[in-house]
Structure formats: structure tokens, C-alpha cells
């Protein structure tokens, strides 16, 4: 992405270029999206189906992690970076995540 945005830079990933990218993203106007309009008190911005899905999203607790701009979340979770093997919690458990050999294909 940075090499396309900064084709004349031998090493395009720099703090200066990152700040330029952040400035560009900050200037984007998200107010035209239906969800943002709905959250800004426009009760007609979403369809009834979309409102039902949003209600389910909130009731199931999804919004506790998926929140903020773009509903992408604001925290960092290093999934996949845990080192070592977890201990087996039962005799039938093999590998890290599966209870039997056939599931690991």
C-alpha cells in the first residue's frame, strides 16, 4: 500500500508517510453512511431488517468489542501469537484444539 502511495520513496514506510496517511483518513467523511445517520438520530436511515440486526448485534454483546469508527474495535488482541503448546485438559484431547485426530485435517 505504501509503495503505491509513495512510489518515489525507496523505503516508503516512514513516520512522515504514516502521518500523511492518517491525515487523509481523518479527512474522510463517514456521515453519509446509513448506520452513522441512524446513530445521529435519523430513525429512517436503516431498514427494519437492519434495525433488527443492529438490535441483535447489541443484545448479543458484539458491540462490547466491535465499536468505534467502522465498528472495528479499538483494542489489540495478539491472537495467534501465543507461544508453546497448551496442556491437554482431557485424555481425549490431542494437539492444541481438537479432541480427535480426524478433526485436524
GROMACS .gro file of N, CA and C in nm:
model
  315
    1UNK      N    1   0.082  -0.118   0.000
    1UNK     CA    2   0.000   0.000   0.000
    1UNK      C    3   0.087   0.125   0.000
    2UNK      N    4   0.189   0.130   0.086
    2UNK     CA    5   0.272   0.249   0.094
    2UNK      C    6   0.357   0.266  -0.032
    3UNK      N    7   0.401   0.154  -0.090
    3UNK     CA    8   0.482   0.166  -0.212
    3UNK      C    9   0.401   0.222  -0.327
    4UNK      N   10   0.271   0.194  -0.331
    4UNK     CA   11   0.186   0.253  -0.435
    4UNK      C   12   0.157   0.399  -0.406
    5UNK      N   13   0.139   0.432  -0.279
    5UNK     CA   14   0.107   0.570  -0.241
    5UNK      C   15   0.230   0.661  -0.250
    6UNK      N   16   0.349   0.604  -0.229
    6UNK     CA   17   0.473   0.682  -0.231
    6UNK      C   18   0.573   0.613  -0.323
    7UNK      N   19   0.547   0.610  -0.456
    7UNK     CA   20   0.629   0.534  -0.550
    7UNK      C   21   0.773   0.585  -0.563
    8UNK      N   22   0.800   0.709  -0.526
    8UNK     CA   23   0.935   0.764  -0.541
    8UNK      C   24   1.022   0.743  -0.418
    9UNK      N   25   0.966   0.682  -0.314
    9UNK     CA   26   1.042   0.658  -0.192
    9UNK      C   27   1.099   0.517  -0.194
   10UNK      N   28   1.231   0.505  -0.172
   10UNK     CA   29   1.294   0.373  -0.168
   10UNK      C   30   1.241   0.291  -0.050
   11UNK      N   31   1.221   0.357   0.062
   11UNK     CA   32   1.164   0.293   0.182
   11UNK      C   33   1.040   0.372   0.221
   12UNK      N   34   0.924   0.338   0.164
   12UNK     CA   35   0.804   0.421   0.181
   12UNK      C   36   0.739   0.417   0.319
   13UNK      N   37   0.769   0.317   0.400
   13UNK     CA   38   0.706   0.308   0.531
   13UNK      C   39   0.789   0.392   0.630
   14UNK      N   40   0.747   0.517   0.646
   14UNK     CA   41   0.814   0.609   0.738
   14UNK      C   42   0.709   0.676   0.827
   15UNK      N   43   0.754   0.733   0.936
   15UNK     CA   44   0.661   0.804   1.023
   15UNK      C   45   0.596   0.922   0.950
   16UNK      N   46   0.674   0.989   0.866
   16UNK     CA   47   0.619   1.103   0.791
   16UNK      C   48   0.508   1.058   0.697
   17UNK      N   49   0.530   0.950   0.624
   17UNK     CA   50   0.427   0.899   0.533
   17UNK      C   51   0.307   0.845   0.609
   18UNK      N   52   0.332   0.784   0.724
   18UNK     CA   53   0.223   0.734   0.806
   18UNK      C   54   0.136   0.849   0.854
   19UNK      N   55   0.197   0.959   0.894
   19UNK     CA   56   0.120   1.076   0.937
   19UNK      C   57   0.037   1.130   0.821
   20UNK      N   58   0.093   1.130   0.700
   20UNK     CA   59   0.017   1.174   0.583
   20UNK      C   60  -0.104   1.085   0.559
   21UNK      N   61  -0.086   0.955   0.576
   21UNK     CA   62  -0.196   0.860   0.558
   21UNK      C   63  -0.302   0.882   0.665
   22UNK      N   64  -0.259   0.903   0.789
   22UNK     CA   65  -0.355   0.928   0.898
   22UNK      C   66  -0.433   1.055   0.871
   23UNK      N   67  -0.366   1.158   0.820
   23UNK     CA   68  -0.434   1.283   0.788
   23UNK      C   69  -0.540   1.262   0.681
   24UNK      N   70  -0.506   1.183   0.579
   24UNK     CA   71  -0.601   1.153   0.472
   24UNK      C   72  -0.723   1.080   0.527
   25UNK      N   73  -0.700   0.978   0.608
   25UNK     CA   74  -0.813   0.902   0.665
   25UNK      C   75  -0.899   0.989   0.755
   26UNK      N   76  -0.837   1.080   0.826
   26UNK     CA   77  -0.912   1.168   0.914
   26UNK      C   78  -1.002   1.263   0.839
   27UNK      N   79  -0.968   1.291   0.713
   27UNK     CA   80  -1.047   1.383   0.633
   27UNK      C   81  -1.166   1.315   0.563
   28UNK      N   82  -1.172   1.183   0.567
   28UNK     CA   83  -1.282   1.113   0.501
   28UNK      C   84  -1.413   1.143   0.572
   29UNK      N   85  -1.518   1.158   0.496
   29UNK     CA   86  -1.649   1.190   0.552
   29UNK      C   87  -1.731   1.062   0.564
   30UNK      N   88  -1.754   1.019   0.686
   30UNK     CA   89  -1.830   0.898   0.710
   30UNK      C   90  -1.978   0.926   0.737
   31UNK      N   91  -2.016   1.051   0.737
   31UNK     CA   92  -2.152   1.087   0.777
   31UNK      C   93  -2.260   1.044   0.678
   32UNK      N   94  -2.220   1.003   0.558
   32UNK     CA   95  -2.320   0.963   0.458
   32UNK      C   96  -2.360   0.816   0.473
   33UNK      N   97  -2.295   0.742   0.562
   33UNK     CA   98  -2.330   0.601   0.579
   33UNK      C   99  -2.459   0.589   0.660
   34UNK      N  100  -2.547   0.498   0.621
   34UNK     CA  101  -2.675   0.483   0.690
   34UNK      C  102  -2.662   0.458   0.840
   35UNK      N  103  -2.566   0.375   0.881
   35UNK     CA  104  -2.551   0.348   1.024
   35UNK      C  105  -2.516   0.476   1.100
   36UNK      N  106  -2.425   0.556   1.045
   36UNK     CA  107  -2.389   0.682   1.111
   36UNK      C  108  -2.507   0.777   1.117
   37UNK      N  109  -2.585   0.781   1.011
   37UNK     CA  110  -2.703   0.867   1.010
   37UNK      C  111  -2.803   0.820   1.116
   38UNK      N  112  -2.820   0.689   1.128
   38UNK     CA  113  -2.911   0.633   1.228
   38UNK      C  114  -2.863   0.667   1.369
   39UNK      N  115  -2.732   0.654   1.392
   39UNK     CA  116  -2.677   0.686   1.523
   39UNK      C  117  -2.683   0.835   1.554
   40UNK      N  118  -2.694   0.916   1.449
   40UNK     CA  119  -2.710   1.061   1.466
   40UNK      C  120  -2.858   1.099   1.477
   41UNK      N  121  -2.944   1.003   1.504
   41UNK     CA  122  -3.086   1.026   1.532
   41UNK      C  123  -3.176   1.033   1.410
   42UNK      N  124  -3.130   0.978   1.296
   42UNK     CA  125  -3.217   0.968   1.179
   42UNK      C  126  -3.281   0.829   1.182
   43UNK      N  127  -3.400   0.819   1.237
   43UNK     CA  128  -3.468   0.691   1.253
   43UNK      C  129  -3.506   0.622   1.123
   44UNK      N  130  -3.495   0.693   1.011
   44UNK     CA  131  -3.532   0.636   0.881
   44UNK      C  132  -3.410   0.591   0.800
   45UNK      N  133  -3.290   0.607   0.854
   45UNK     CA  134  -3.169   0.575   0.778
   45UNK      C  135  -3.151   0.425   0.756
   46UNK      N  136  -3.202   0.343   0.848
   46UNK     CA  137  -3.190   0.198   0.835
   46UNK      C  138  -3.326   0.137   0.806
   47UNK      N  139  -3.324   0.025   0.735
   47UNK     CA  140  -3.447  -0.050   0.712
   47UNK      C  141  -3.486  -0.123   0.841
   48UNK      N  142  -3.607  -0.175   0.846
   48UNK     CA  143  -3.650  -0.252   0.963
   48UNK      C  144  -3.561  -0.374   0.985
   49UNK      N  145  -3.522  -0.438   0.876
   49UNK     CA  146  -3.433  -0.555   0.885
   49UNK      C  147  -3.297  -0.514   0.944
   50UNK      N  148  -3.242  -0.402   0.899
   50UNK     CA  149  -3.114  -0.356   0.951
   50UNK      C  150  -3.124  -0.318   1.098
   51UNK      N  151  -3.236  -0.259   1.137
   51UNK     CA  152  -3.256  -0.224   1.278
   51UNK      C  153  -3.262  -0.351   1.364
   52UNK      N  154  -3.329  -0.455   1.314
   52UNK     CA  155  -3.337  -0.582   1.387
   52UNK      C  156  -3.198  -0.644   1.401
   53UNK      N  157  -3.118  -0.637   1.295
   53UNK     CA  158  -2.982  -0.691   1.300
   53UNK      C  159  -2.895  -0.612   1.397
   54UNK      N  160  -2.909  -0.481   1.399
   54UNK     CA  161  -2.834  -0.397   1.492
   54UNK      C  162  -2.873  -0.430   1.636
   55UNK      N  163  -3.002  -0.450   1.660
   55UNK     CA  164  -3.050  -0.486   1.794
   55UNK      C  165  -2.988  -0.619   1.839
   56UNK      N  166  -2.985  -0.718   1.750
   56UNK     CA  167  -2.925  -0.847   1.780
   56UNK      C  168  -2.775  -0.831   1.809
   57UNK      N  169  -2.707  -0.752   1.728
   57UNK     CA  170  -2.564  -0.724   1.744
   57UNK      C  171  -2.536  -0.667   1.884
   58UNK      N  172  -2.620  -0.576   1.928
   58UNK     CA  173  -2.603  -0.513   2.059
   58UNK      C  174  -2.641  -0.610   2.171
   59UNK      N  175  -2.755  -0.679   2.157
   59UNK     CA  176  -2.802  -0.769   2.262
   59UNK      C  177  -2.709  -0.888   2.285
   60UNK      N  178  -2.644  -0.936   2.181
   60UNK     CA  179  -2.553  -1.050   2.194
   60UNK      C  180  -2.417  -1.008   2.249
   61UNK      N  181  -2.398  -0.878   2.269
   61UNK     CA  182  -2.273  -0.830   2.328
   61UNK      C  183  -2.162  -0.802   2.229
   62UNK      N  184  -2.192  -0.809   2.100
   62UNK     CA  185  -2.088  -0.786   1.999
   62UNK      C  186  -2.028  -0.646   2.009
   63UNK      N  187  -2.113  -0.550   2.046
   63UNK     CA  188  -2.067  -0.411   2.050
   63UNK      C  189  -1.971  -0.384   2.165
   64UNK      N  190  -1.958  -0.478   2.258
   64UNK     CA  191  -1.861  -0.456   2.367
   64UNK      C  192  -1.718  -0.460   2.314
   65UNK      N  193  -1.695  -0.533   2.206
   65UNK     CA  194  -1.562  -0.536   2.142
   65UNK      C  195  -1.563  -0.460   2.010
   66UNK      N  196  -1.667  -0.480   1.931
   66UNK     CA  197  -1.676  -0.419   1.798
   66UNK      C  198  -1.746  -0.284   1.811
   67UNK      N  199  -1.665  -0.181   1.830
   67UNK     CA  200  -1.719  -0.047   1.849
   67UNK      C  201  -1.624   0.054   1.787
   68UNK      N  202  -1.655   0.179   1.797
   68UNK     CA  203  -1.569   0.283   1.741
   68UNK      C  204  -1.590   0.299   1.592
   69UNK      N  205  -1.503   0.376   1.530
   69UNK     CA  206  -1.516   0.404   1.388
   69UNK      C  207  -1.510   0.273   1.309
   70UNK      N  208  -1.595   0.257   1.215
   70UNK     CA  209  -1.606   0.137   1.131
   70UNK      C  210  -1.645   0.012   1.210
   71UNK      N  211  -1.684   0.025   1.334
   71UNK     CA  212  -1.725  -0.085   1.421
   71UNK      C  213  -1.617  -0.194   1.423
   72UNK      N  214  -1.493  -0.153   1.414
   72UNK     CA  215  -1.383  -0.249   1.409
   72UNK      C  216  -1.318  -0.277   1.542
   73UNK      N  217  -1.351  -0.204   1.644
   73UNK     CA  218  -1.289  -0.224   1.774
   73UNK      C  219  -1.171  -0.130   1.793
   74UNK      N  220  -1.137  -0.108   1.917
   74UNK     CA  221  -1.031  -0.014   1.950
   74UNK      C  222  -0.915  -0.080   2.023
   75UNK      N  223  -0.923  -0.210   2.048
   75UNK     CA  224  -0.821  -0.279   2.126
   75UNK      C  225  -0.737  -0.369   2.037
   76UNK      N  226  -0.624  -0.413   2.092
   76UNK     CA  227  -0.534  -0.502   2.021
   76UNK      C  228  -0.531  -0.635   2.096
   77UNK      N  229  -0.559  -0.742   2.026
   77UNK     CA  230  -0.554  -0.875   2.085
   77UNK      C  231  -0.458  -0.959   2.001
   78UNK      N  232  -0.347  -1.005   2.058
   78UNK     CA  233  -0.247  -1.078   1.980
   78UNK      C  234  -0.282  -1.225   1.958
   79UNK      N  235  -0.399  -1.252   1.902
   79UNK     CA  236  -0.437  -1.390   1.873
   79UNK      C  237  -0.336  -1.450   1.776
   80UNK      N  238  -0.302  -1.573   1.797
   80UNK     CA  239  -0.208  -1.640   1.709
   80UNK      C  240  -0.063  -1.616   1.747
   81UNK      N  241  -0.039  -1.541   1.852
   81UNK     CA  242   0.097  -1.511   1.891
   81UNK      C  243   0.135  -1.578   2.024
   82UNK      N  244   0.050  -1.667   2.071
   82UNK     CA  245   0.077  -1.736   2.197
   82UNK      C  246   0.183  -1.842   2.170
   83UNK      N  247   0.285  -1.845   2.251
   83UNK     CA  248   0.395  -1.938   2.229
   83UNK      C  249   0.375  -2.064   2.312
   84UNK      N  250   0.423  -2.175   2.261
   84UNK     CA  251   0.414  -2.301   2.332
   84UNK      C  252   0.282  -2.373   2.308
   85UNK      N  253   0.272  -2.490   2.363
   85UNK     CA  254   0.152  -2.571   2.348
   85UNK      C  255   0.071  -2.568   2.477
   86UNK      N  256  -0.059  -2.550   2.469
   86UNK     CA  257  -0.140  -2.559   2.591
   86UNK      C  258  -0.143  -2.702   2.641
   87UNK      N  259  -0.160  -2.718   2.769
   87UNK     CA  260  -0.170  -2.851   2.829
   87UNK      C  261  -0.305  -2.914   2.794
   88UNK      N  262  -0.305  -3.044   2.769
   88UNK     CA  263  -0.429  -3.115   2.741
   88UNK      C  264  -0.517  -3.112   2.865
   89UNK      N  265  -0.645  -3.081   2.845
   89UNK     CA  266  -0.735  -3.074   2.961
   89UNK      C  267  -0.816  -3.201   2.978
   90UNK      N  268  -0.804  -3.293   2.884
   90UNK     CA  269  -0.870  -3.422   2.900
   90UNK      C  270  -0.792  -3.526   2.821
   91UNK      N  271  -0.814  -3.652   2.854
   91UNK     CA  272  -0.741  -3.759   2.789
   91UNK      C  273  -0.770  -3.765   2.639
   92UNK      N  274  -0.891  -3.731   2.599
   92UNK     CA  275  -0.929  -3.740   2.459
   92UNK      C  276  -0.880  -3.625   2.373
   93UNK      N  277  -0.823  -3.526   2.435
   93UNK     CA  278  -0.780  -3.407   2.361
   93UNK      C  279  -0.642  -3.431   2.301
   94UNK      N  280  -0.626  -3.402   2.172
   94UNK     CA  281  -0.497  -3.414   2.106
   94UNK      C  282  -0.464  -3.283   2.040
   95UNK      N  283  -0.337  -3.253   2.029
   95UNK     CA  284  -0.297  -3.128   1.966
   95UNK      C  285  -0.341  -3.012   2.053
   96UNK      N  286  -0.354  -2.897   1.992
   96UNK     CA  287  -0.389  -2.778   2.068
   96UNK      C  288  -0.538  -2.755   2.078
   97UNK      N  289  -0.614  -2.799   1.978
   97UNK     CA  290  -0.753  -2.754   1.972
   97UNK      C  291  -0.855  -2.863   1.944
   98UNK      N  292  -0.814  -2.982   1.906
   98UNK     CA  293  -0.911  -3.081   1.860
   98UNK      C  294  -0.911  -3.203   1.950
   99UNK      N  295  -1.028  -3.264   1.963
   99UNK     CA  296  -1.043  -3.379   2.051
   99UNK      C  297  -1.002  -3.510   1.985
  100UNK      N  298  -0.997  -3.516   1.854
  100UNK     CA  299  -0.957  -3.641   1.788
  100UNK      C  300  -0.881  -3.610   1.660
  101UNK      N  301  -0.802  -3.706   1.619
  101UNK     CA  302  -0.713  -3.690   1.504
  101UNK      C  303  -0.786  -3.647   1.377
  102UNK      N  304  -0.907  -3.696   1.354
  102UNK     CA  305  -0.980  -3.667   1.231
  102UNK      C  306  -1.014  -3.520   1.211
  103UNK      N  307  -1.023  -3.444   1.318
  103UNK     CA  308  -1.057  -3.302   1.308
  103UNK      C  309  -0.941  -3.217   1.262
  104UNK      N  310  -0.820  -3.271   1.263
  104UNK     CA  311  -0.703  -3.189   1.234
  104UNK      C  312  -0.663  -3.191   1.088
  105UNK      N  313  -0.748  -3.228   0.998
  105UNK     CA  314  -0.712  -3.233   0.856
  105UNK      C  315  -0.739  -3.103   0.789
   0.00000   0.00000   0.00000
